[in-house]
Short mmCIF file of C-alpha atoms in Angstrom, two decimals:
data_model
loop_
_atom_site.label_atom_id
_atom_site.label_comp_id
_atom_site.label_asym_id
_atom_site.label_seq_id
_atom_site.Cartn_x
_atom_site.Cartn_y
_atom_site.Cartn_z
CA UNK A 136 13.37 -167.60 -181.21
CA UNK A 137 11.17 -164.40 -180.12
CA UNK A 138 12.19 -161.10 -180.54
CA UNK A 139 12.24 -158.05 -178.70
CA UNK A 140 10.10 -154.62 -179.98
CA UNK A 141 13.35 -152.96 -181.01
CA UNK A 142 13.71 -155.61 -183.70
CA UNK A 143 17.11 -156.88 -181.71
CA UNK A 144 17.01 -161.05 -180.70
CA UNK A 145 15.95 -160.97 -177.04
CA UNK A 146 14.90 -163.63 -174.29
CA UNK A 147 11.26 -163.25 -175.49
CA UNK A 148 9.95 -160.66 -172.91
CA UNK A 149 9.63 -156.93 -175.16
CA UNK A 150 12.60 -154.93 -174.38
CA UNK A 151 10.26 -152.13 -172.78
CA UNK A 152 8.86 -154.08 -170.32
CA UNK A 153 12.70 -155.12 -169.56
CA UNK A 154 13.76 -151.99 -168.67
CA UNK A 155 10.02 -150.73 -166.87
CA UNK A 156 10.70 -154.05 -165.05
CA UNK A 157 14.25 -152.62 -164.08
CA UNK A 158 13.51 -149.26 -162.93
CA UNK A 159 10.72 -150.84 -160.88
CA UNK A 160 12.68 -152.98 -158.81
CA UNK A 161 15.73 -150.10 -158.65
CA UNK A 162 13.10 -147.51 -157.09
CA UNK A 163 11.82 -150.38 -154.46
CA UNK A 164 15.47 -151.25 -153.70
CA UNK A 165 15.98 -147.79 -153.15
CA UNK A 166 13.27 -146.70 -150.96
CA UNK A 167 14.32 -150.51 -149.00
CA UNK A 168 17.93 -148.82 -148.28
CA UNK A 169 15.82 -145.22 -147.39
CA UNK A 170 13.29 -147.26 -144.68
CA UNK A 171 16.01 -149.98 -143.62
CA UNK A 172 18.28 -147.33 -142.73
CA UNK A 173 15.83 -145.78 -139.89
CA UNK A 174 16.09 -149.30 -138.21
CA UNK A 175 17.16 -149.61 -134.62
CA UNK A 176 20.87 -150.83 -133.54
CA UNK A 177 22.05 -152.99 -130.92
CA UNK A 178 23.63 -150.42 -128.95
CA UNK A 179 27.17 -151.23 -127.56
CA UNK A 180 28.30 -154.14 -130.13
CA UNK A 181 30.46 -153.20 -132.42
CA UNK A 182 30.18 -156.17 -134.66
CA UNK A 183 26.55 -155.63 -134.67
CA UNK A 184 24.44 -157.19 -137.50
CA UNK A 185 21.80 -155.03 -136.57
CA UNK A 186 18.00 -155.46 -138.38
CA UNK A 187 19.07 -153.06 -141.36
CA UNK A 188 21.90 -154.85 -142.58
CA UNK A 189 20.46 -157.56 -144.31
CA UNK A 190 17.50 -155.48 -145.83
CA UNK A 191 20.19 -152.90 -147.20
CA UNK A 192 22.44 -155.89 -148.56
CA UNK A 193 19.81 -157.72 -150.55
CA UNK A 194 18.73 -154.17 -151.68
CA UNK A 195 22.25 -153.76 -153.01
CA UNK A 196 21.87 -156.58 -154.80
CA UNK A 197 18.63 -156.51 -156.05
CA UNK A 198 20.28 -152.37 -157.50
CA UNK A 199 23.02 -154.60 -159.09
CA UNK A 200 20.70 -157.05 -160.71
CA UNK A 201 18.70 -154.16 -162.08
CA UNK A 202 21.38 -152.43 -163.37
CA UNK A 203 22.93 -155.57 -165.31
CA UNK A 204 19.21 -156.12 -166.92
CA UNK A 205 18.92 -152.53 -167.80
CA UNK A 206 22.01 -151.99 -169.38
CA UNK A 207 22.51 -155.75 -171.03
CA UNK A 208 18.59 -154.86 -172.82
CA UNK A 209 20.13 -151.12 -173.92
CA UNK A 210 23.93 -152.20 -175.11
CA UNK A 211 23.54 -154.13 -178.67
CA UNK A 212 24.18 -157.94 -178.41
CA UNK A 213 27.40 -159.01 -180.32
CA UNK A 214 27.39 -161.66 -182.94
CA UNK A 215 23.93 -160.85 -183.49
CA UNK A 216 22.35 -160.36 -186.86
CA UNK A 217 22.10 -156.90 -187.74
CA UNK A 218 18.55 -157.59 -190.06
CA UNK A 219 17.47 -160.65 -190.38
CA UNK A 220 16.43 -160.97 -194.45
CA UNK A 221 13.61 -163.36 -193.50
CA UNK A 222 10.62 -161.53 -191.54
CA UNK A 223 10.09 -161.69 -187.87
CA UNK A 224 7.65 -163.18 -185.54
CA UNK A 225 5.36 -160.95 -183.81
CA UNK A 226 6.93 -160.40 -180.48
CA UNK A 227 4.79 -163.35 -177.78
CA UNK A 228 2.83 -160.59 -175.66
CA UNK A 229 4.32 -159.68 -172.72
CA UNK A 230 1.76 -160.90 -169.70
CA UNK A 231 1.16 -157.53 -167.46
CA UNK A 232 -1.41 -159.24 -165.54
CA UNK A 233 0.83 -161.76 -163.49
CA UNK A 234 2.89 -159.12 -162.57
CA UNK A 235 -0.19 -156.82 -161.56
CA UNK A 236 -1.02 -159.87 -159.48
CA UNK A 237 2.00 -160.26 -157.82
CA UNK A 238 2.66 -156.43 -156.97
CA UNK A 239 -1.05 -156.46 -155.18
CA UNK A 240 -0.61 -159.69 -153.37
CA UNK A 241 3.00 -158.29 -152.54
CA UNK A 242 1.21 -155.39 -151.34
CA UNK A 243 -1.96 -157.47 -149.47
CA UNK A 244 0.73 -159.63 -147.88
CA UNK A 245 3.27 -156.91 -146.59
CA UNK A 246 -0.75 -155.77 -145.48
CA UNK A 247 -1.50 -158.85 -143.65
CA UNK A 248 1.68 -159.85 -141.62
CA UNK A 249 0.71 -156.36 -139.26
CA UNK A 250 -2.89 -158.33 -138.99
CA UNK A 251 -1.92 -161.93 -138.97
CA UNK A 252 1.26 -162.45 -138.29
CA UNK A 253 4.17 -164.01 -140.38
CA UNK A 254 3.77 -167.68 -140.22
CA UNK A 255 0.25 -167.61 -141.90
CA UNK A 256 0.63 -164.93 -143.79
CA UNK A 257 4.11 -166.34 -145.59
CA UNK A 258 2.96 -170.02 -146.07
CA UNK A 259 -0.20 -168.83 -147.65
CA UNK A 260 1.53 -165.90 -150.09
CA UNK A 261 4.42 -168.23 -151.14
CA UNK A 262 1.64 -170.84 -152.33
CA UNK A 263 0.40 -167.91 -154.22
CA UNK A 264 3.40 -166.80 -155.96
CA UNK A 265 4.31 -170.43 -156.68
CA UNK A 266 1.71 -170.98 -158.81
CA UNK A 267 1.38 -167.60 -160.23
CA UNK A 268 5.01 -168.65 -161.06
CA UNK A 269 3.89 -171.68 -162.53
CA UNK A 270 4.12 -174.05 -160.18
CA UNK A 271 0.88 -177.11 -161.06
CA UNK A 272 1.66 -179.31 -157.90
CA UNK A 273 -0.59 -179.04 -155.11
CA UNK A 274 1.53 -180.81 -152.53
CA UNK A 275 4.62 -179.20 -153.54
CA UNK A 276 3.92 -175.84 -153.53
CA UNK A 277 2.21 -175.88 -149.65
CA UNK A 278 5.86 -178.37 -148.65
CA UNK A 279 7.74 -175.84 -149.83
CA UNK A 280 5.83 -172.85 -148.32
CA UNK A 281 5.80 -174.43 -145.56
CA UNK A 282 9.76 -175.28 -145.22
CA UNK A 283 10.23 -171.69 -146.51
CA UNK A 284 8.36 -170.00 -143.71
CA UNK A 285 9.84 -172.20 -140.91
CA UNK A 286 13.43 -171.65 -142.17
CA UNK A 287 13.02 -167.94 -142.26
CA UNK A 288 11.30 -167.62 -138.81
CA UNK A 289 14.15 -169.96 -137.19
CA UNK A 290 16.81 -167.64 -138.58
CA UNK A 291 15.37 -164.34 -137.91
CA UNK A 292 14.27 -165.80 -134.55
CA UNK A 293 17.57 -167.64 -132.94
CA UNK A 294 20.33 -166.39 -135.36
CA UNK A 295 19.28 -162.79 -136.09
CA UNK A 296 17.17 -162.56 -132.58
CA UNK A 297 14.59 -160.64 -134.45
CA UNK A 298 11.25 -161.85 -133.73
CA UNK A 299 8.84 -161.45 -136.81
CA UNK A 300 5.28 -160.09 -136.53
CA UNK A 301 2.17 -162.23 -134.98
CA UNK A 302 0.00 -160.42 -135.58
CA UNK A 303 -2.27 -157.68 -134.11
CA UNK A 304 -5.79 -160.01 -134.38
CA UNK A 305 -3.78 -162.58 -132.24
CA UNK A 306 -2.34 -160.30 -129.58
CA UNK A 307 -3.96 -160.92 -126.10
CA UNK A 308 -4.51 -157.93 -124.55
CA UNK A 309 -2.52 -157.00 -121.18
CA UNK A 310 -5.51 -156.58 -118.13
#
């Protein structure tokens, strides 16, 4: 069992990079509901599902989520030892550089679907993050991707009637 910096048991991960981790994703959930809420309605429905409503719910959720790892890493755990009489592990090193990795291909990938377009774009970042995430298996990973990408583009597509982004290099040009 690993423990955190403040000396309390944790899940492994020190509890500072816990709660950097959790204002992180609060501020990008935040400035999600700021952007999503510029979005365009159907005008004239009102049961309209509109493009910002799902962007604002999973942003709820992902301020939620935040919250609950934020405040379970500050509030003591119960049952737990107060000092353990034997001495502790060093804490395993928390590993900055996967998520430096995934924050710039986040950021080369929201980049790329203006350029490229979705379809590409998703199939070749979700192989990324898959094994960035761990993922070893070289046909799983690209199945998966793949399955991902087509899922997504069907819903926003037909259900949502949103069509996603192909991309400015593959735009013909009106003459």
């Amino acid at each position: 069992m690993s423990h955190s910096s403040g000396g309390t048991p944790g899940s492994g991960t020190p509890r500072s990079a816990d709660l950097f981790a959790g204002a992180v994703v609060a501020a990008v959930a935040v400035a999600a509901i700021v952007v999503s809420g510029g979005f365009p309605t159907m005008a004239g429905l009102d049961t309209d599902v509109g493009p910002a409503r799902f962007p604002i719910i999973y942003a709820g959720a992902l301020l939620v989520l935040s919250a609950i790892l934020v405040i379970g890493r500050l509030l003591p755990k119960r049952g737990a030892p107060v000092a353990p009489a034997e001495p502790q592990a060093p804490a395993e090193a928390f590993r900055f550089h996967r998520v430096a990795i995934g924050v710039v291909a986040t950021a080369v990938y929201i980049y790329m679907l203006s350029l490229i377009g979705y379809l590409p774009t998703t199939v070749v970042f979700l192989i990324g993050m898959m094994r960035l995430m761990g993922m070893r298996s070289w046909v799983r990973a690209p199945i998966i991707a793949v399955a991902v990408t087509a899922f997504l583009y069907l819903v926003f597509l037909y259900a949502l009637q949103i069509p996603l982004p192909d991309g400015s290099l593959f735009e013909t040009g009106e003459f």
